[in-house]
């Protein structure tokens, strides 16, 4: 046997090993497709290594240390999701919970950085307890069908709004009237975003492999050449894990156990339960990774992976972790297995040494991918059963208020409340189960008590 034949056989055996472990062929995918999906998800969420340090830096965190923590959390969480749960969902520091940690907990309440990290750690512990004891799974099983689909619709609309606002396609309305207004149509980010979205629609229609990724790369190259705001800062930068600004192991758990801080911990937990759970359900639904009963394949492991990641985040100096909505970009690119998430995790490990590269992907390069995914997720409308109008319209109410309030949990709360009251008023209360009623009451108390984030 020649050297070339031996190498070829080794590669084939490695590919078969990956296929068996991740069930790639069984789920109708390929190694190449999974790798492309992983790279697509990574590029769609790599902005987090800029946004998270910026937010926490405003609250006094060392930005270089937070950059390292952000990469470590995304690497740890995504690898755990990929290698253990074997699902194509990437985990990172949640932007909404990052904002709460920085602006409400540290700047607003004057909590010290070590205590804030202790609160993140405790939140992860409580979150994990709720997950492993089955409480979180019970919540998911008691989520009515209409609200489950409505969450997917709402997240799709939310993605569209986030992407459009990020490039200036829609802006905060400076005049009296509705909250948003049309942006500067002739600006470079808006033009490139719309052209990119149209290109993705065409490439996906023609079933071009990696079409979303090709558009992201093409627009990034265009930006590097023609946009003065996209600058080459080099390729490599060695991370610094020590020093005065290091956040590794700096958390103060005892300080976070202070009765004044504990309500904040519970608010983080409550928000994460419904925000992250709704996101996982929506992404799994888009990737067709649901059982006949509508449950997520390996759902218990998926839920545990993101809760454990928050424990890790508190230890390394990051904000609470969650499955990223941008994971849907990877599933839209064909990701169906844990190899997608594993690829994301490994790329974030490399990101520790390639920090300057993150500046080569402008927001208008990834915005078309997010818009496309948002449009795909709107297909959940067709899954609503309009013969059961209370369930279907409660789901739509959930969807609309997710985007109007910019908060997934708020939409879910309003959906649950409208469903329960609607069932009772319509005389259809026999279709209610006790779990749905309990969740609705808990959410109302959460909001009425002023604990909502």
Tab-separated table of C-alpha atoms in Angstrom:
chain	number	residue	atom	x	y	z
A	1	UNK	CA	0.000	0.000	0.000
A	2	UNK	CA	1.345	3.424	-0.954
A	3	UNK	CA	1.653	6.358	1.427
A	4	UNK	CA	-1.137	8.157	-0.473
A	5	UNK	CA	-3.471	5.164	-0.124
A	6	UNK	CA	-2.698	4.900	3.591
A	7	UNK	CA	-3.402	8.608	4.114
A	8	UNK	CA	-6.616	8.349	2.090
A	9	UNK	CA	-7.820	5.384	4.171
A	10	UNK	CA	-6.986	7.202	7.398
A	11	UNK	CA	-8.986	10.246	6.285
A	12	UNK	CA	-11.911	8.053	5.264
A	13	UNK	CA	-11.876	6.306	8.631
A	14	UNK	CA	-11.788	9.661	10.437
A	15	UNK	CA	-14.740	10.871	8.389
A	16	UNK	CA	-16.671	7.687	9.132
A	17	UNK	CA	-15.869	8.104	12.819
A	18	UNK	CA	-17.250	11.637	12.795
A	19	UNK	CA	-20.296	10.433	10.904
A	20	UNK	CA	-21.033	7.701	13.450
A	21	UNK	CA	-20.430	9.855	16.532
A	22	UNK	CA	-22.499	12.837	15.386
A	23	UNK	CA	-25.075	10.784	13.412
A	24	UNK	CA	-24.386	13.003	10.414
A	25	UNK	CA	-25.726	10.737	7.648
A	26	UNK	CA	-28.609	9.642	9.840
A	27	UNK	CA	-29.763	13.261	10.101
A	28	UNK	CA	-29.330	13.871	6.381
A	29	UNK	CA	-26.175	15.949	6.449
A	30	UNK	CA	-22.484	15.648	5.568
A	31	UNK	CA	-19.193	16.526	7.246
A	32	UNK	CA	-18.607	19.343	4.734
A	33	UNK	CA	-22.095	20.725	5.291
A	34	UNK	CA	-21.638	20.669	9.069
A	35	UNK	CA	-18.286	22.453	8.883
A	36	UNK	CA	-19.752	25.153	6.627
A	37	UNK	CA	-22.699	25.532	9.002
A	38	UNK	CA	-20.335	25.868	11.957
A	39	UNK	CA	-18.287	28.562	10.238
A	40	UNK	CA	-21.509	30.365	9.272
A	41	UNK	CA	-22.755	30.389	12.872
A	42	UNK	CA	-19.354	31.537	14.118
A	43	UNK	CA	-19.253	34.469	11.709
A	44	UNK	CA	-22.825	35.397	12.636
A	45	UNK	CA	-22.037	35.548	16.380
A	46	UNK	CA	-18.383	36.622	16.427
A	47	UNK	CA	-19.577	40.186	17.026
A	48	UNK	CA	-20.035	39.101	20.660
A	49	UNK	CA	-16.265	39.342	21.256
A	50	UNK	CA	-16.570	43.081	20.552
A	51	UNK	CA	-19.994	43.859	22.043
A	52	UNK	CA	-19.660	41.972	25.355
A	53	UNK	CA	-16.273	43.504	26.313
A	54	UNK	CA	-17.593	46.940	25.331
A	55	UNK	CA	-20.674	46.607	27.569
A	56	UNK	CA	-18.844	45.207	30.574
A	57	UNK	CA	-15.956	47.615	29.984
A	58	UNK	CA	-18.395	50.506	30.470
A	59	UNK	CA	-19.067	49.076	33.943
A	60	UNK	CA	-15.365	48.971	34.842
A	61	UNK	CA	-14.393	45.456	33.733
A	62	UNK	CA	-11.008	45.072	32.068
A	63	UNK	CA	-11.951	44.750	28.375
A	64	UNK	CA	-9.007	42.522	27.450
A	65	UNK	CA	-9.925	40.128	30.253
A	66	UNK	CA	-13.580	40.133	29.169
A	67	UNK	CA	-12.534	39.400	25.577
A	68	UNK	CA	-10.733	36.283	26.819
A	69	UNK	CA	-13.698	35.322	29.004
A	70	UNK	CA	-16.127	35.776	26.102
A	71	UNK	CA	-14.066	33.480	23.881
A	72	UNK	CA	-13.682	30.903	26.653
A	73	UNK	CA	-17.415	30.836	27.428
A	74	UNK	CA	-18.340	30.457	23.754
A	75	UNK	CA	-15.702	27.748	23.275
A	76	UNK	CA	-16.668	25.818	26.410
A	77	UNK	CA	-20.428	26.075	25.890
A	78	UNK	CA	-20.397	25.284	22.175
A	79	UNK	CA	-18.053	22.319	22.620
A	80	UNK	CA	-20.228	20.997	25.440
A	81	UNK	CA	-23.323	21.363	23.277
A	82	UNK	CA	-21.620	19.811	20.270
A	83	UNK	CA	-19.696	16.932	21.843
A	84	UNK	CA	-22.166	16.016	24.579
A	85	UNK	CA	-25.664	17.029	23.441
A	86	UNK	CA	-24.605	16.647	19.774
A	87	UNK	CA	-26.861	19.461	18.605
A	88	UNK	CA	-26.037	22.339	16.198
A	89	UNK	CA	-26.547	25.128	18.712
A	90	UNK	CA	-23.787	27.520	19.730
A	91	UNK	CA	-23.521	29.044	23.192
A	92	UNK	CA	-22.040	32.383	24.186
A	93	UNK	CA	-22.408	35.270	26.627
A	94	UNK	CA	-26.027	36.407	26.287
A	95	UNK	CA	-26.193	40.026	25.097
A	96	UNK	CA	-29.379	40.854	27.029
A	97	UNK	CA	-28.028	39.405	30.284
A	98	UNK	CA	-24.677	41.111	29.632
A	99	UNK	CA	-26.480	44.449	29.458
A	100	UNK	CA	-28.299	43.687	32.710
A	101	UNK	CA	-25.063	42.678	34.455
A	102	UNK	CA	-23.235	45.814	33.342
A	103	UNK	CA	-25.834	48.563	33.507
A	104	UNK	CA	-28.266	47.372	36.167
A	105	UNK	CA	-26.224	45.214	38.530
A	106	UNK	CA	-22.815	46.950	38.528
A	107	UNK	CA	-23.564	50.532	37.454
A	108	UNK	CA	-27.170	50.687	38.640
A	109	UNK	CA	-26.942	48.930	42.009
A	110	UNK	CA	-23.271	49.675	42.634
A	111	UNK	CA	-22.379	46.003	43.046
A	112	UNK	CA	-18.656	45.259	42.827
A	113	UNK	CA	-17.317	43.281	39.883
A	114	UNK	CA	-16.342	40.209	41.987
A	115	UNK	CA	-19.822	40.109	43.558
A	116	UNK	CA	-21.443	40.510	40.132
A	117	UNK	CA	-19.436	37.524	38.866
A	118	UNK	CA	-20.474	35.636	41.988
A	119	UNK	CA	-24.099	36.401	41.099
A	120	UNK	CA	-23.521	35.039	37.585
A	121	UNK	CA	-22.000	31.881	39.096
A	122	UNK	CA	-24.913	31.408	41.508
A	123	UNK	CA	-27.385	32.015	38.702
A	124	UNK	CA	-25.695	29.207	36.776
A	125	UNK	CA	-25.877	26.866	39.780
A	126	UNK	CA	-29.591	27.514	40.374
A	127	UNK	CA	-30.265	27.346	36.629
A	128	UNK	CA	-28.485	23.984	36.420
A	129	UNK	CA	-30.403	22.662	39.430
A	130	UNK	CA	-33.701	23.627	37.805
A	131	UNK	CA	-32.556	21.910	34.617
A	132	UNK	CA	-31.238	18.610	36.009
A	133	UNK	CA	-34.228	18.177	38.315
A	134	UNK	CA	-36.485	18.302	35.262
A	135	UNK	CA	-38.274	21.549	36.146
A	136	UNK	CA	-37.066	23.278	33.005
A	137	UNK	CA	-38.005	20.294	30.846
A	138	UNK	CA	-41.431	20.305	32.503
A	139	UNK	CA	-41.846	23.961	31.544
A	140	UNK	CA	-40.962	23.142	27.951
A	141	UNK	CA	-43.441	20.234	27.853
A	142	UNK	CA	-46.181	22.493	29.196
A	143	UNK	CA	-45.579	25.196	26.612
A	144	UNK	CA	-48.693	25.187	24.394
A	145	UNK	CA	-48.147	24.451	20.716
A	146	UNK	CA	-49.257	27.882	19.575
A	147	UNK	CA	-46.876	29.668	21.950
A	148	UNK	CA	-44.032	27.333	20.988
A	149	UNK	CA	-44.517	28.231	17.318
A	150	UNK	CA	-45.185	31.858	18.244
A	151	UNK	CA	-41.822	32.010	20.004
A	152	UNK	CA	-40.160	30.884	16.777
A	153	UNK	CA	-42.050	33.522	14.788
A	154	UNK	CA	-41.193	36.197	17.337
A	155	UNK	CA	-37.510	35.296	17.379
A	156	UNK	CA	-37.531	35.468	13.585
A	157	UNK	CA	-39.005	38.975	13.706
A	158	UNK	CA	-36.552	39.858	16.477
A	159	UNK	CA	-33.618	38.740	14.327
A	160	UNK	CA	-34.891	40.858	11.445
A	161	UNK	CA	-35.166	43.899	13.712
A	162	UNK	CA	-31.726	43.350	15.295
A	163	UNK	CA	-30.027	42.950	11.915
A	164	UNK	CA	-31.887	45.838	10.285
A	165	UNK	CA	-31.190	48.170	13.215
A	166	UNK	CA	-27.546	47.101	13.370
A	167	UNK	CA	-26.863	48.370	9.845
A	168	UNK	CA	-29.162	51.404	10.014
A	169	UNK	CA	-31.925	50.054	7.772
A	170	UNK	CA	-34.348	50.951	10.561
A	171	UNK	CA	-33.481	53.463	13.254
A	172	UNK	CA	-34.950	54.884	16.443
A	173	UNK	CA	-37.498	57.463	15.338
A	174	UNK	CA	-36.212	60.929	16.356
A	175	UNK	CA	-39.647	62.436	15.701
A	176	UNK	CA	-43.025	61.924	17.348
A	177	UNK	CA	-44.820	58.795	16.221
A	178	UNK	CA	-43.890	55.136	16.054
A	179	UNK	CA	-40.658	54.016	17.791
A	180	UNK	CA	-38.789	53.107	14.602
A	181	UNK	CA	-38.247	54.825	11.265
A	182	UNK	CA	-36.663	54.000	7.916
A	183	UNK	CA	-32.926	54.616	7.899
A	184	UNK	CA	-30.527	55.979	5.279
A	185	UNK	CA	-31.324	53.896	2.217
A	186	UNK	CA	-28.209	54.976	0.265
A	187	UNK	CA	-25.683	54.259	3.030
A	188	UNK	CA	-23.108	51.544	2.317
A	189	UNK	CA	-24.199	49.220	5.182
A	190	UNK	CA	-27.863	49.348	4.104
A	191	UNK	CA	-27.104	48.792	0.417
A	192	UNK	CA	-24.716	45.906	1.097
A	193	UNK	CA	-27.140	44.298	3.538
A	194	UNK	CA	-30.011	44.370	1.052
A	195	UNK	CA	-27.826	43.177	-1.829
A	196	UNK	CA	-26.443	40.435	0.398
A	197	UNK	CA	-29.925	39.308	1.437
A	198	UNK	CA	-31.065	39.195	-2.189
A	199	UNK	CA	-27.938	37.206	-3.109
A	200	UNK	CA	-28.623	34.690	-0.316
A	201	UNK	CA	-32.201	34.254	-1.510
A	202	UNK	CA	-30.923	33.489	-5.006
A	203	UNK	CA	-28.114	31.176	-3.930
A	204	UNK	CA	-30.375	29.229	-1.562
A	205	UNK	CA	-33.001	28.913	-4.297
A	206	UNK	CA	-30.306	27.383	-6.517
A	207	UNK	CA	-29.174	25.198	-3.567
A	208	UNK	CA	-25.582	26.420	-3.794
A	209	UNK	CA	-23.643	24.741	-0.943
A	210	UNK	CA	-22.512	27.275	1.652
A	211	UNK	CA	-24.392	30.114	-0.043
A	212	UNK	CA	-24.842	32.078	3.195
A	213	UNK	CA	-21.160	31.734	4.065
A	214	UNK	CA	-20.090	32.781	0.560
A	215	UNK	CA	-22.101	36.002	0.888
A	216	UNK	CA	-20.601	36.794	4.308
A	217	UNK	CA	-17.063	36.280	2.975
A	218	UNK	CA	-17.712	38.229	-0.254
A	219	UNK	CA	-19.137	41.248	1.574
A	220	UNK	CA	-16.304	41.172	4.130
A	221	UNK	CA	-13.736	41.245	1.306
A	222	UNK	CA	-15.662	44.086	-0.344
A	223	UNK	CA	-15.653	46.014	2.930
A	224	UNK	CA	-11.924	45.508	3.403
A	225	UNK	CA	-11.271	46.942	-0.060
A	226	UNK	CA	-13.783	49.798	-0.254
A	227	UNK	CA	-14.881	50.653	3.298
A	228	UNK	CA	-12.369	52.777	5.244
A	229	UNK	CA	-14.010	51.674	8.496
A	230	UNK	CA	-12.962	48.063	7.882
A	231	UNK	CA	-9.252	47.976	8.638
A	232	UNK	CA	-6.675	45.239	8.760
A	233	UNK	CA	-5.263	45.044	12.295
A	234	UNK	CA	-3.105	41.987	11.753
A	235	UNK	CA	-3.825	38.309	12.313
A	236	UNK	CA	-2.338	37.137	15.609
A	237	UNK	CA	-2.454	38.445	19.162
A	238	UNK	CA	-1.369	36.345	22.122
A	239	UNK	CA	-3.968	36.317	24.935
A	240	UNK	CA	-2.897	37.401	28.409
A	241	UNK	CA	-4.478	35.241	31.116
A	242	UNK	CA	-2.699	36.796	34.077
A	243	UNK	CA	-2.019	40.352	35.173
A	244	UNK	CA	-3.854	42.908	37.269
A	245	UNK	CA	-6.937	42.955	35.044
A	246	UNK	CA	-7.459	39.185	34.973
A	247	UNK	CA	-10.951	38.061	35.944
A	248	UNK	CA	-10.242	34.315	36.165
A	249	UNK	CA	-11.421	33.048	39.534
A	250	UNK	CA	-12.066	36.574	40.839
A	251	UNK	CA	-15.728	35.946	41.711
A	252	UNK	CA	-17.079	36.594	45.211
A	253	UNK	CA	-19.726	33.936	45.881
A	254	UNK	CA	-20.252	34.848	49.538
A	255	UNK	CA	-20.862	38.460	48.580
A	256	UNK	CA	-23.455	37.340	46.040
A	257	UNK	CA	-25.318	35.453	48.795
A	258	UNK	CA	-26.164	38.812	50.373
A	259	UNK	CA	-29.994	39.081	50.691
A	260	UNK	CA	-29.829	42.324	48.686
A	261	UNK	CA	-28.239	40.511	45.711
A	262	UNK	CA	-30.307	37.291	45.749
A	263	UNK	CA	-33.402	38.826	44.056
A	264	UNK	CA	-31.135	39.797	41.166
A	265	UNK	CA	-29.868	36.223	40.930
A	266	UNK	CA	-33.457	34.943	40.777
A	267	UNK	CA	-34.331	37.532	38.103
A	268	UNK	CA	-31.401	36.289	36.007
A	269	UNK	CA	-32.563	32.683	36.469
A	270	UNK	CA	-36.187	33.410	35.597
A	271	UNK	CA	-35.203	35.364	32.496
A	272	UNK	CA	-32.774	32.670	31.362
A	273	UNK	CA	-35.339	29.900	31.836
A	274	UNK	CA	-37.790	31.316	29.325
A	275	UNK	CA	-35.414	33.281	27.085
A	276	UNK	CA	-32.889	30.488	26.514
A	277	UNK	CA	-35.493	27.699	26.535
A	278	UNK	CA	-37.567	29.522	23.922
A	279	UNK	CA	-34.488	30.048	21.758
A	280	UNK	CA	-33.433	26.394	21.971
A	281	UNK	CA	-36.940	25.257	21.060
A	282	UNK	CA	-37.109	27.644	18.109
A	283	UNK	CA	-33.688	26.698	16.688
A	284	UNK	CA	-34.366	22.967	17.134
A	285	UNK	CA	-37.691	23.365	15.357
A	286	UNK	CA	-36.074	25.140	12.434
A	287	UNK	CA	-33.484	22.338	12.132
A	288	UNK	CA	-36.215	19.653	12.300
A	289	UNK	CA	-34.673	18.201	15.450
A	290	UNK	CA	-37.970	17.557	17.222
A	291	UNK	CA	-39.568	14.215	18.051
A	292	UNK	CA	-43.082	13.307	16.915
A	293	UNK	CA	-44.366	14.705	20.211
A	294	UNK	CA	-42.618	18.006	19.562
A	295	UNK	CA	-39.830	17.468	22.098
A	296	UNK	CA	-36.206	18.382	21.306
A	297	UNK	CA	-33.882	15.494	20.471
A	298	UNK	CA	-31.404	15.276	23.382
A	299	UNK	CA	-33.324	18.168	24.906
A	300	UNK	CA	-32.219	17.431	28.469
A	301	UNK	CA	-28.545	17.631	27.529
A	302	UNK	CA	-29.129	20.790	25.475
A	303	UNK	CA	-30.789	22.525	28.411
A	304	UNK	CA	-28.051	21.421	30.792
A	305	UNK	CA	-25.259	22.552	28.471
A	306	UNK	CA	-26.298	26.203	28.492
A	307	UNK	CA	-26.991	26.311	32.244
A	308	UNK	CA	-23.605	24.769	33.098
A	309	UNK	CA	-21.988	27.303	30.762
A	310	UNK	CA	-23.228	30.120	33.027
A	311	UNK	CA	-21.406	28.531	35.978
A	312	UNK	CA	-18.256	28.490	33.858
A	313	UNK	CA	-18.891	32.113	32.803
A	314	UNK	CA	-18.955	33.309	36.401
A	315	UNK	CA	-15.636	31.593	37.074
A	316	UNK	CA	-13.761	32.956	34.038
A	317	UNK	CA	-15.177	36.491	34.270
A	318	UNK	CA	-17.957	36.578	31.698
A	319	UNK	CA	-21.680	37.302	31.678
A	320	UNK	CA	-24.438	34.629	31.816
A	321	UNK	CA	-24.385	32.221	28.895
A	322	UNK	CA	-27.185	31.090	26.594
A	323	UNK	CA	-27.789	29.494	23.221
A	324	UNK	CA	-27.374	32.192	20.577
A	325	UNK	CA	-30.261	33.027	18.270
A	326	UNK	CA	-27.591	33.243	15.561
A	327	UNK	CA	-27.317	29.449	15.734
A	328	UNK	CA	-30.241	29.532	13.330
A	329	UNK	CA	-27.851	30.898	10.673
A	330	UNK	CA	-25.929	27.631	10.898
A	331	UNK	CA	-29.020	25.452	10.800
A	332	UNK	CA	-30.225	27.442	7.779
A	333	UNK	CA	-26.872	26.605	6.163
A	334	UNK	CA	-27.580	22.913	6.724
A	335	UNK	CA	-26.263	22.221	10.229
A	336	UNK	CA	-28.077	19.339	11.880
A	337	UNK	CA	-25.579	17.784	14.294
A	338	UNK	CA	-23.161	18.539	17.077
A	339	UNK	CA	-20.309	18.899	14.589
A	340	UNK	CA	-21.697	22.352	13.767
A	341	UNK	CA	-21.482	23.495	17.401
A	342	UNK	CA	-18.120	21.762	17.861
A	343	UNK	CA	-16.740	23.716	14.899
A	344	UNK	CA	-17.990	26.951	16.489
A	345	UNK	CA	-16.316	26.035	19.780
A	346	UNK	CA	-12.965	25.293	18.135
A	347	UNK	CA	-13.118	28.544	16.161
A	348	UNK	CA	-13.615	30.493	19.395
A	349	UNK	CA	-10.542	28.760	20.817
A	350	UNK	CA	-8.642	30.029	17.772
A	351	UNK	CA	-10.258	33.437	18.305
A	352	UNK	CA	-8.212	33.776	21.487
A	353	UNK	CA	-5.156	34.084	19.232
A	354	UNK	CA	-6.853	35.811	16.271
A	355	UNK	CA	-8.496	38.778	17.978
A	356	UNK	CA	-7.692	41.252	15.133
A	357	UNK	CA	-9.589	39.090	12.621
A	358	UNK	CA	-12.900	39.908	14.322
A	359	UNK	CA	-12.660	43.436	12.924
A	360	UNK	CA	-12.609	42.148	9.331
A	361	UNK	CA	-16.282	41.054	9.417
A	362	UNK	CA	-18.470	44.196	9.440
A	363	UNK	CA	-22.037	44.100	10.715
A	364	UNK	CA	-23.408	44.464	7.192
A	365	UNK	CA	-21.676	41.216	6.203
A	366	UNK	CA	-23.578	39.114	8.742
A	367	UNK	CA	-26.836	41.125	8.699
A	368	UNK	CA	-28.064	39.462	5.449
A	369	UNK	CA	-27.623	36.015	7.024
A	370	UNK	CA	-29.598	37.032	10.116
A	371	UNK	CA	-32.339	38.597	8.007
A	372	UNK	CA	-32.592	35.448	5.908
A	373	UNK	CA	-32.835	33.264	9.003
A	374	UNK	CA	-35.481	35.585	10.425
A	375	UNK	CA	-37.531	35.194	7.257
A	376	UNK	CA	-37.184	31.409	7.410
A	377	UNK	CA	-38.404	31.342	11.001
A	378	UNK	CA	-41.555	33.192	10.004
A	379	UNK	CA	-42.602	29.947	8.288
A	380	UNK	CA	-43.779	28.846	11.743
A	381	UNK	CA	-46.958	30.793	10.915
A	382	UNK	CA	-48.016	27.896	8.680
A	383	UNK	CA	-47.763	25.519	11.667
A	384	UNK	CA	-50.377	27.391	13.694
A	385	UNK	CA	-53.739	25.654	13.880
A	386	UNK	CA	-56.227	28.422	13.141
A	387	UNK	CA	-59.085	26.015	13.905
A	388	UNK	CA	-57.984	26.462	17.520
A	389	UNK	CA	-58.032	30.255	17.389
A	390	UNK	CA	-57.253	30.806	21.076
A	391	UNK	CA	-54.042	28.780	20.841
A	392	UNK	CA	-53.015	30.198	17.445
A	393	UNK	CA	-53.731	33.842	18.248
A	394	UNK	CA	-52.052	33.569	21.652
A	395	UNK	CA	-48.989	32.362	19.749
A	396	UNK	CA	-49.184	35.337	17.399
A	397	UNK	CA	-49.599	37.699	20.355
A	398	UNK	CA	-46.449	36.149	21.836
A	399	UNK	CA	-44.603	36.660	18.530
A	400	UNK	CA	-45.637	40.281	18.060
A	401	UNK	CA	-44.724	41.355	21.576
A	402	UNK	CA	-41.352	39.636	21.473
A	403	UNK	CA	-40.352	42.106	18.779
A	404	UNK	CA	-42.352	45.116	20.060
A	405	UNK	CA	-40.790	44.875	23.526
A	406	UNK	CA	-37.439	43.469	22.413
A	407	UNK	CA	-37.850	40.780	25.062
A	408	UNK	CA	-38.551	37.079	24.472
A	409	UNK	CA	-39.795	36.485	28.017
A	410	UNK	CA	-42.318	39.333	27.816
A	411	UNK	CA	-43.821	37.863	24.663
A	412	UNK	CA	-44.033	34.414	26.237
A	413	UNK	CA	-45.680	35.845	29.368
A	414	UNK	CA	-48.359	37.664	27.370
A	415	UNK	CA	-48.932	34.554	25.271
A	416	UNK	CA	-49.476	32.353	28.321
A	417	UNK	CA	-51.805	34.855	29.997
A	418	UNK	CA	-53.927	35.359	26.876
A	419	UNK	CA	-54.150	31.602	26.352
A	420	UNK	CA	-55.326	30.858	29.894
A	421	UNK	CA	-57.871	33.696	29.992
A	422	UNK	CA	-59.001	32.938	26.442
A	423	UNK	CA	-59.602	29.276	27.274
A	424	UNK	CA	-61.653	30.184	30.347
A	425	UNK	CA	-63.762	32.877	28.647
A	426	UNK	CA	-64.422	30.671	25.608
A	427	UNK	CA	-65.608	27.852	27.864
A	428	UNK	CA	-62.770	25.700	26.572
A	429	UNK	CA	-61.028	25.515	29.941
A	430	UNK	CA	-60.970	21.699	29.832
A	431	UNK	CA	-58.153	21.989	27.291
A	432	UNK	CA	-55.993	23.725	29.885
A	433	UNK	CA	-53.568	21.664	31.924
A	434	UNK	CA	-52.420	22.586	35.401
A	435	UNK	CA	-48.825	23.093	34.226
A	436	UNK	CA	-49.802	25.814	31.764
A	437	UNK	CA	-51.828	27.622	34.438
A	438	UNK	CA	-48.975	27.434	36.976
A	439	UNK	CA	-46.469	28.825	34.455
A	440	UNK	CA	-48.841	31.671	33.535
A	441	UNK	CA	-49.329	32.615	37.195
A	442	UNK	CA	-45.574	32.454	37.883
A	443	UNK	CA	-44.829	34.748	34.931
A	444	UNK	CA	-47.478	37.269	35.984
A	445	UNK	CA	-46.081	37.336	39.542
A	446	UNK	CA	-42.576	37.744	38.120
A	447	UNK	CA	-43.607	40.798	36.119
A	448	UNK	CA	-46.021	42.277	38.653
A	449	UNK	CA	-43.345	42.018	41.328
A	450	UNK	CA	-41.003	44.172	39.243
A	451	UNK	CA	-38.324	41.457	38.934
A	452	UNK	CA	-38.416	41.212	35.144
A	453	UNK	CA	-35.269	42.249	33.276
